[in-house]
Short mmCIF file of C-alpha atoms and ligand atoms in Angstrom, two decimals:
data_model
loop_
_atom_site.label_atom_id
_atom_site.label_comp_id
_atom_site.label_asym_id
_atom_site.label_seq_id
_atom_site.Cartn_x
_atom_site.Cartn_y
_atom_site.Cartn_z
CA MET A 213 -53.34 6.91 -14.18
CA PHE A 214 -53.29 3.53 -13.96
CA GLU A 215 -51.60 1.98 -10.99
CA LEU A 216 -50.96 -1.87 -11.18
CA PRO A 217 -50.64 -2.27 -7.40
CA PRO A 218 -53.66 -0.17 -6.03
CA LEU A 219 -55.67 -2.29 -8.62
CA LEU A 220 -54.50 -5.45 -8.00
CA LEU A 221 -55.61 -5.05 -4.41
CA ALA A 222 -58.94 -3.78 -5.47
CA LEU A 223 -59.54 -6.94 -7.38
CA ALA A 224 -58.32 -8.84 -4.60
CA PHE A 225 -60.80 -7.71 -2.17
CA ILE A 226 -63.47 -7.76 -4.97
CA LEU A 227 -63.13 -11.24 -5.79
CA VAL A 228 -63.13 -12.31 -1.82
CA GLY A 229 -66.06 -10.32 -1.65
CA LEU A 230 -67.68 -12.30 -4.78
CA ALA A 231 -66.46 -15.48 -2.67
CA ALA A 232 -68.44 -14.54 0.05
CA TRP A 233 -71.36 -13.56 -1.56
CA PHE A 234 -71.51 -16.47 -3.23
CA LEU A 235 -70.80 -19.32 -0.14
CA GLY A 236 -73.62 -16.64 1.19
CA ARG A 237 -76.22 -17.18 -1.19
CA ARG A 238 -75.72 -21.23 -1.05
CA ASN A 239 -77.04 -20.70 3.07
CA SER A 240 -79.77 -18.54 1.85
CA ALA A 241 -82.15 -18.31 -0.58
CA ALA A 242 -83.67 -15.27 0.34
CA ARG A 243 -81.40 -12.89 -1.00
CA THR A 244 -81.53 -10.51 -3.76
CA VAL A 245 -80.07 -10.83 -7.48
CA ARG A 246 -79.34 -7.45 -7.24
CA LEU A 247 -75.88 -7.79 -5.50
CA PRO A 248 -73.53 -9.81 -7.34
CA ARG A 249 -74.59 -7.50 -10.35
CA ASP A 250 -73.77 -4.67 -8.64
CA TYR A 251 -70.02 -6.60 -7.66
CA TYR A 252 -69.56 -6.28 -11.52
CA VAL A 253 -70.32 -3.00 -12.22
CA GLY A 254 -67.94 -1.93 -8.91
CA LEU A 255 -65.53 -3.72 -10.43
CA GLU A 256 -65.56 -2.30 -14.15
CA HIS A 257 -65.34 1.15 -12.29
CA LEU A 258 -62.56 0.50 -11.01
CA ILE A 259 -60.30 -1.27 -13.48
CA ASN A 260 -61.68 2.40 -15.45
CA ASP A 261 -60.30 4.21 -12.46
CA ARG A 262 -63.66 5.85 -12.20
CA PHE A 263 -63.08 5.27 -7.96
CA ASP A 264 -66.17 7.65 -6.86
CA HIS A 265 -68.68 5.75 -9.07
CA ALA A 266 -67.11 2.29 -7.89
CA ALA A 267 -67.49 4.08 -3.82
CA GLU A 268 -71.07 4.95 -4.43
CA ILE A 269 -71.63 1.51 -5.19
CA PHE A 270 -70.25 0.01 -2.99
CA ALA A 271 -71.24 2.28 -0.43
CA ARG A 272 -75.00 1.57 -1.29
CA MET A 273 -74.33 -1.99 -1.48
CA ALA A 274 -72.86 -1.28 2.29
CA GLU A 275 -76.25 0.24 3.74
CA ALA A 276 -77.92 -2.65 1.49
CA GLU A 277 -75.88 -5.51 3.86
CA GLY A 278 -73.97 -5.15 7.01
CA ASP A 279 -71.01 -7.43 6.30
CA ALA A 280 -70.24 -4.71 3.22
CA ALA A 281 -68.74 -2.57 5.25
CA GLU A 282 -65.43 -3.99 5.35
CA ILE A 283 -65.46 -4.26 1.28
CA GLN A 284 -65.90 0.14 2.48
CA PHE A 285 -63.05 -0.57 4.51
CA ALA A 286 -60.33 -1.54 1.72
CA LEU A 287 -61.75 0.65 -0.49
CA GLY A 288 -61.23 3.69 1.88
CA SER A 289 -57.29 2.41 2.78
CA LEU A 290 -57.60 1.80 -0.91
CA PHE A 291 -58.08 5.45 -1.44
CA ARG A 292 -55.68 6.86 0.98
CA ARG A 293 -53.00 5.03 -0.04
CA ARG A 294 -53.47 6.27 -3.54
CA GLY A 295 -53.30 9.70 -1.98
CA GLU A 296 -57.48 10.40 -2.40
CA VAL A 297 -57.50 11.38 1.21
CA ASP A 298 -60.73 13.13 0.61
CA ARG A 299 -62.48 10.23 -0.47
CA ALA A 300 -61.59 8.18 1.85
CA ILE A 301 -62.45 10.26 4.43
CA ALA A 302 -65.91 11.06 3.08
CA ILE A 303 -66.33 6.72 3.49
CA HIS A 304 -65.07 6.82 6.68
CA SER A 305 -66.88 9.55 8.05
CA ARG A 306 -70.29 7.85 6.96
CA LEU A 307 -68.89 4.50 8.05
CA ARG A 308 -68.71 5.95 11.49
CA ASP A 309 -72.04 8.15 11.40
CA GLN A 310 -74.02 5.64 10.03
CA GLY A 311 -72.50 2.18 10.60
CA GLY A 312 -73.55 0.06 13.40
CA ALA A 313 -71.58 -0.20 16.83
CA ALA A 314 -69.49 -2.88 15.50
CA VAL A 315 -67.53 -0.66 13.46
CA ARG A 316 -67.96 2.85 14.77
CA ASP A 317 -64.65 2.57 16.35
CA LYS A 318 -63.18 0.64 13.59
CA ALA A 319 -64.46 3.67 10.96
CA ALA A 320 -63.56 6.24 13.53
CA PHE A 321 -59.53 4.84 14.00
CA ALA A 322 -59.59 4.58 9.93
CA LEU A 323 -60.70 7.98 9.75
CA ALA A 324 -58.07 9.63 12.02
CA LEU A 325 -55.57 7.68 9.90
CA ASP A 326 -56.93 9.60 6.61
CA TYR A 327 -56.82 13.02 8.50
CA GLN A 328 -53.31 12.34 9.61
CA SER A 329 -52.15 11.48 6.08
CA ALA A 330 -54.51 14.58 5.05
CA GLY A 331 -51.54 17.28 7.16
CA LEU A 332 -54.96 17.83 9.20
CA MET A 333 -53.20 16.71 12.75
CA ASP A 334 -56.11 19.09 14.71
CA ARG A 335 -58.70 16.74 13.38
CA ALA A 336 -56.48 13.37 13.20
CA GLU A 337 -55.80 14.43 17.17
CA ARG A 338 -59.77 15.11 18.15
CA VAL A 339 -60.68 11.62 16.97
CA LEU A 340 -57.71 10.14 18.53
CA GLU A 341 -58.40 11.27 21.87
CA GLU A 342 -62.14 10.38 21.58
CA LEU A 343 -60.84 6.91 20.44
CA ALA A 344 -58.90 6.66 23.78
CA ALA A 345 -62.08 5.65 25.58
CA SER A 346 -62.82 2.86 23.42
CA ARG A 347 -61.45 -0.67 24.49
CA GLU A 348 -60.56 -2.07 21.27
CA TYR A 349 -59.17 1.06 19.97
CA ARG A 350 -57.61 2.49 22.82
CA HIS A 351 -54.14 0.82 22.28
CA ALA A 352 -54.08 2.01 19.05
CA ALA A 353 -55.62 5.10 19.43
CA LEU A 354 -52.83 6.52 21.94
CA ASP A 355 -49.78 4.87 19.75
CA THR A 356 -51.05 7.01 16.73
CA LEU A 357 -51.30 10.06 18.92
CA VAL A 358 -47.84 9.66 20.49
CA GLY A 359 -45.96 9.47 16.54
CA ILE A 360 -48.26 12.54 15.57
CA TYR A 361 -46.69 14.51 18.73
CA GLU A 362 -43.45 13.03 18.10
CA ALA A 363 -43.21 14.28 14.08
CA GLN A 364 -44.56 17.36 15.95
CA GLY A 365 -41.74 17.48 18.05
CA ASP A 366 -43.96 18.21 20.84
CA TRP A 367 -42.41 16.13 23.33
CA ALA A 368 -44.42 17.11 26.64
CA LYS A 369 -47.83 15.99 24.90
CA ALA A 370 -45.84 12.55 23.79
CA LEU A 371 -44.79 12.03 27.04
CA LYS A 372 -48.04 12.72 28.32
CA VAL A 373 -50.23 10.21 25.96
CA PHE A 374 -47.09 7.88 26.50
CA HIS A 375 -48.21 7.37 30.45
CA GLU A 376 -51.39 6.40 28.95
CA LEU A 377 -50.24 3.47 27.32
CA PRO A 378 -50.55 0.19 29.04
CA ALA A 379 -47.63 -0.52 31.91
CA ALA A 380 -45.92 -3.22 29.96
CA VAL A 381 -45.62 -1.02 26.64
CA GLN A 382 -44.14 2.07 28.66
CA ALA A 383 -41.83 -0.43 30.52
CA ASP A 384 -40.72 -1.54 26.60
CA ARG A 385 -40.26 2.00 25.66
CA ALA A 386 -38.90 3.22 28.58
CA ARG A 387 -36.02 4.39 26.47
CA VAL A 388 -37.99 6.43 23.83
CA ALA A 389 -39.85 8.50 27.08
CA ALA A 390 -36.39 9.41 28.13
CA HIS A 391 -35.48 10.75 25.32
CA TYR A 392 -38.70 12.82 25.39
CA LEU A 393 -37.49 14.30 28.91
CA CYS A 394 -34.32 14.92 27.17
CA GLU A 395 -35.61 16.78 24.13
CA LEU A 396 -37.99 19.11 26.97
CA ALA A 397 -34.62 19.50 28.90
CA GLU A 398 -32.34 20.54 25.33
CA HIS A 399 -35.37 23.17 25.15
CA ALA A 400 -35.00 24.41 28.71
CA LEU A 401 -31.31 24.69 28.14
CA ILE A 402 -31.78 26.56 24.78
CA GLN A 403 -34.07 29.03 26.92
CA GLY A 404 -31.50 29.85 29.73
CA ASP A 405 -32.92 27.42 32.33
CA SER A 406 -29.96 25.44 33.73
CA GLU A 407 -32.42 24.09 36.87
CA ARG A 408 -35.86 22.96 34.67
CA ALA A 409 -33.20 21.05 32.57
CA THR A 410 -31.18 19.49 35.11
CA THR A 411 -34.65 18.42 36.54
CA LEU A 412 -35.54 17.00 33.22
CA LEU A 413 -32.78 15.25 33.21
CA ARG A 414 -32.86 13.18 36.70
CA LYS A 415 -36.57 12.11 35.40
CA ALA A 416 -35.23 10.59 31.82
CA ARG A 417 -32.89 8.96 34.49
CA THR A 418 -35.80 6.96 36.72
CA HIS A 419 -36.96 6.16 33.02
CA HIS A 420 -33.57 4.74 31.34
CA PRO A 421 -30.54 4.82 33.98
CA GLU A 422 -27.87 4.38 31.74
CA LEU A 423 -28.80 6.87 28.77
CA PRO A 424 -25.70 8.67 27.52
CA ARG A 425 -27.57 11.45 26.14
CA ALA A 426 -28.74 12.47 29.76
CA ASP A 427 -24.74 12.13 30.67
CA ILE A 428 -23.96 14.02 27.82
CA LEU A 429 -26.56 17.17 28.60
CA THR A 430 -25.68 17.13 32.53
CA ALA A 431 -22.37 17.33 31.64
CA ARG A 432 -22.85 20.01 28.93
CA ILE A 433 -24.70 22.30 32.32
CA GLU A 434 -21.62 21.25 34.66
CA GLU A 435 -19.56 22.31 32.00
CA LYS A 436 -20.83 26.11 32.05
CA ALA A 437 -20.69 26.27 35.81
CA GLY A 438 -17.17 25.67 35.64
CA GLU A 439 -17.20 22.08 36.67
CA ARG A 440 -14.73 20.43 33.95
CA GLY A 441 -13.75 17.50 36.27
CA ALA A 442 -17.23 16.52 36.24
CA ALA A 443 -18.50 17.45 33.00
CA LEU A 444 -15.42 15.15 31.98
CA VAL A 445 -16.43 11.93 34.11
CA LEU A 446 -19.73 12.32 32.55
CA TYR A 447 -18.84 12.73 28.59
CA LEU A 448 -16.16 9.43 29.20
CA HIS A 449 -18.96 7.35 30.83
CA ALA A 450 -21.54 8.34 27.55
CA LEU A 451 -18.59 7.14 25.70
CA GLU A 452 -18.07 3.49 27.60
CA THR A 453 -22.21 3.05 27.28
CA SER A 454 -22.28 4.48 23.43
CA PRO A 455 -19.05 4.40 21.33
CA GLY A 456 -21.12 5.21 18.46
CA LEU A 457 -20.99 9.00 19.72
CA ALA A 458 -17.57 9.13 19.71
CA LEU A 459 -17.50 11.85 17.11
CA GLU A 460 -19.78 13.55 18.96
CA ILE A 461 -18.31 13.23 22.35
CA ILE A 462 -14.19 13.54 22.19
CA PRO A 463 -14.05 17.06 20.53
CA ALA A 464 -16.03 17.87 23.92
CA VAL A 465 -13.89 16.37 26.08
CA LEU A 466 -10.81 17.27 24.21
CA ALA A 467 -11.78 21.08 24.81
CA ILE A 468 -12.04 20.27 28.36
CA ALA A 469 -8.79 18.36 28.64
CA ARG A 470 -6.91 20.77 27.41
CA GLN A 471 -8.33 23.64 30.14
CA LEU A 472 -7.37 20.75 32.62
CA PRO A 473 -3.66 21.04 34.58
CA ASN A 474 -3.12 17.47 34.01
CA PRO A 475 -4.64 16.26 30.25
CA GLU A 476 -4.46 12.37 30.23
CA VAL A 477 -7.42 12.23 28.83
CA LEU A 478 -5.75 11.45 25.25
CA HIS A 479 -4.69 7.79 27.01
CA GLU A 480 -8.13 7.77 28.67
CA LEU A 481 -10.18 7.59 25.80
CA PRO A 482 -8.49 4.22 24.10
CA ARG A 483 -8.86 2.38 27.20
CA ARG A 484 -12.59 3.55 28.17
CA LEU A 485 -13.50 2.57 24.10
CA ARG A 486 -11.75 -0.74 24.40
CA GLU A 487 -13.07 -1.76 28.02
CA SER A 488 -16.47 -1.06 27.04
CA GLY A 489 -16.34 -4.00 25.18
CA ARG A 490 -18.61 -2.62 22.60
CA VAL A 491 -16.06 -2.28 19.67
CA THR A 492 -13.84 -4.07 17.88
CA PRO A 493 -10.17 -3.21 18.10
CA ARG A 494 -10.34 -1.37 14.15
CA GLN A 495 -13.45 -0.16 14.85
CA LEU A 496 -11.97 1.59 17.85
CA ALA A 497 -9.04 2.70 16.05
CA TRP A 498 -10.82 4.09 13.08
CA LEU A 499 -12.74 5.80 15.27
CA LEU A 500 -10.37 7.78 16.61
CA ALA A 501 -8.36 8.40 13.61
CA THR A 502 -11.96 9.75 12.82
CA ALA A 503 -12.96 11.50 15.79
CA VAL A 504 -9.38 12.99 17.05
CA PRO A 505 -7.36 15.75 15.12
CA PRO A 506 -4.54 14.55 13.06
CA ALA A 507 -1.81 16.05 14.89
CA GLN A 508 -2.86 14.28 17.91
CA VAL A 509 -3.68 10.73 16.67
CA ALA A 510 -0.26 10.58 16.32
CA GLN A 511 0.03 10.47 20.08
CA LEU A 512 -2.58 7.85 20.68
CA PRO A 513 -1.04 5.01 22.37
CA GLY A 514 -1.68 1.63 20.55
CA VAL A 515 -3.72 3.18 18.13
CA ALA A 516 -1.50 2.63 15.02
CA ALA A 517 -0.81 -0.61 16.20
CA GLU A 518 -4.29 -2.20 15.91
CA LEU A 519 -4.88 -0.02 12.67
CA GLY A 520 -3.61 -3.32 10.87
CA PRO A 521 0.06 -4.44 9.62
CA GLU A 522 -0.32 -2.33 6.75
CA VAL A 523 -1.24 0.73 8.24
CA VAL A 524 1.28 1.00 11.09
CA SER A 525 3.28 4.56 11.71
CA ALA A 526 1.70 7.29 13.41
CA ALA A 527 1.72 9.27 10.43
CA GLU A 528 -0.19 6.69 8.20
CA ALA A 529 -2.41 6.77 10.96
CA SER A 530 -3.33 10.52 10.86
CA SER A 531 -3.44 10.22 7.25
CA LEU A 532 -5.89 7.38 7.74
CA GLY A 533 -7.78 9.79 9.87
CA VAL A 534 -7.75 12.63 7.44
CA LEU A 535 -8.88 10.30 4.94
CA LEU A 536 -11.63 8.80 6.37
CA THR A 537 -12.79 11.79 7.98
CA ARG A 538 -13.43 13.37 4.10
CA ILE A 539 -14.75 10.25 3.33
CA GLY A 540 -17.40 10.50 5.94
CA ASP A 541 -18.24 14.36 4.89
CA ALA A 542 -18.80 13.43 1.43
CA GLY A 543 -20.69 10.55 2.16
CA GLY A 544 -22.32 11.07 5.44
CA ARG A 545 -20.28 10.50 8.95
CA TYR A 546 -23.57 8.81 10.06
CA GLN A 547 -25.62 5.92 8.45
CA CYS A 548 -28.83 5.00 10.34
CA ASP A 549 -28.90 0.67 11.09
CA GLU A 550 -32.36 0.54 10.74
CA CYS A 551 -32.94 2.50 6.83
CA GLY A 552 -29.71 3.11 5.99
CA LEU A 553 -29.78 6.65 5.57
CA ASN A 554 -26.75 8.59 5.27
CA SER A 555 -26.16 11.45 7.17
CA VAL A 556 -23.29 14.34 7.76
CA GLY A 557 -25.10 14.84 11.52
CA TRP A 558 -26.00 13.36 14.37
CA TYR A 559 -29.82 12.42 15.27
CA TRP A 560 -31.07 10.86 18.36
CA ARG A 561 -33.90 9.92 15.84
CA CYS A 562 -33.35 8.80 12.52
CA PRO A 563 -35.20 11.84 10.09
CA LYS A 564 -36.27 9.09 7.75
CA CYS A 565 -37.47 6.27 9.55
CA ARG A 566 -38.12 7.90 13.02
CA SER A 567 -36.03 5.04 15.04
CA TRP A 568 -34.62 6.58 17.91
CA ASP A 569 -30.80 5.95 19.01
CA SER A 570 -29.95 4.06 15.29
CA MET A 571 -27.82 6.41 13.86
CA CYS A 572 -23.86 4.96 14.31
CA PRO A 573 -20.61 6.29 12.47
CA ALA A 574 -19.88 5.47 8.64
CA VAL A 575 -16.74 4.10 10.14
CA PHE A 576 -17.81 1.45 12.53
CA LYS A 577 -19.69 -0.01 9.12
CA TRP A 578 -16.22 0.26 6.59
CA ALA A 579 -14.18 -1.35 9.78
CA GLU A 580 -17.09 -4.29 10.23
CA ARG A 581 -16.66 -4.85 6.50
CA ALA A 582 -12.71 -4.39 6.93
CA ASP A 583 -12.82 -6.97 9.63
CA ASN A 584 -14.87 -9.61 7.72
CA ALA A 585 -13.07 -9.20 4.83
CA VAL A 586 -10.17 -10.27 6.58
CA ARG A 587 -11.58 -13.23 8.52
CA SER A 588 -12.56 -14.66 5.04
CA SER A 589 -9.57 -14.08 3.10
ZN1 ZN B 42 -33.60 5.45 9.73
#
């Protein structure tokens, strides 16, 4: 099939190649006249979608001319993007094995990307591990490796490679390393190993002290050990640092509150959220209306008043909560800040764009829009 964007790309790099050749010829009378003809023939093959013939010609040119390797790299990534990974692998393998020292590492890195897009992760890993010894490609190789291990959910390996990254990068992504440790802790909890989970969570906090996920997991461990008071403190702390987690945390908090002799929690929730300074009054009200069961919304002090002049009574607040929950369940209770993905369930890492901590309750956005509408009217 005829695809315009790759073709345009192909044309662009052929034209650049031609220009480079003509400039080169002006300065060097010794060059043969075979090259421009090959460019035209290769171009014709590309236009007619005969990529293998084109690849053959450019490969031959690359052998004759060292600087034509760039054209092969362009061709290789063109093939990869078209999904013709076998061809990309053939080009990059040849460049790695037969190219000069200057192109070897670049070809190896391109080859690893080919293997990655072909789903040949073992091979990609092997090439990237070797490349970690290269000065120029070390960082890129380690970065790609971390991405592969993240995608595979191999958190131990992701963490190991993370620690090989430059110190400044590690400091920059400390939060992500803390998430890896939380992932490992969750796994330990599933296996019933609370002790190991606790150790891992402690380590997670050394990477990032204010990680609500570590609070939530520690709270679960405390709850299991019968330490409800301690669990409650941790849940509320997590809520304060990250109000977006309210839909996940509030049900757990209310469940504990029901078992405590003096459950003042219902009053505590709005206060903590308000004092966090991270939510507008409308966001706070809508969040509570969604997270707290309808029967209890009416008991929330101050919330009904903050729902705005048109929704004042507790009964209305409660029905708004039901409405918000229903809309949320239909269209996704959460939305990714980075890519806009809607999801019913919570993710620490967006399954679409793979950003960490990017999900946020959909009611946040709606409340924000309502706030803006009020402001601009
Ligand atoms: Zn996303």
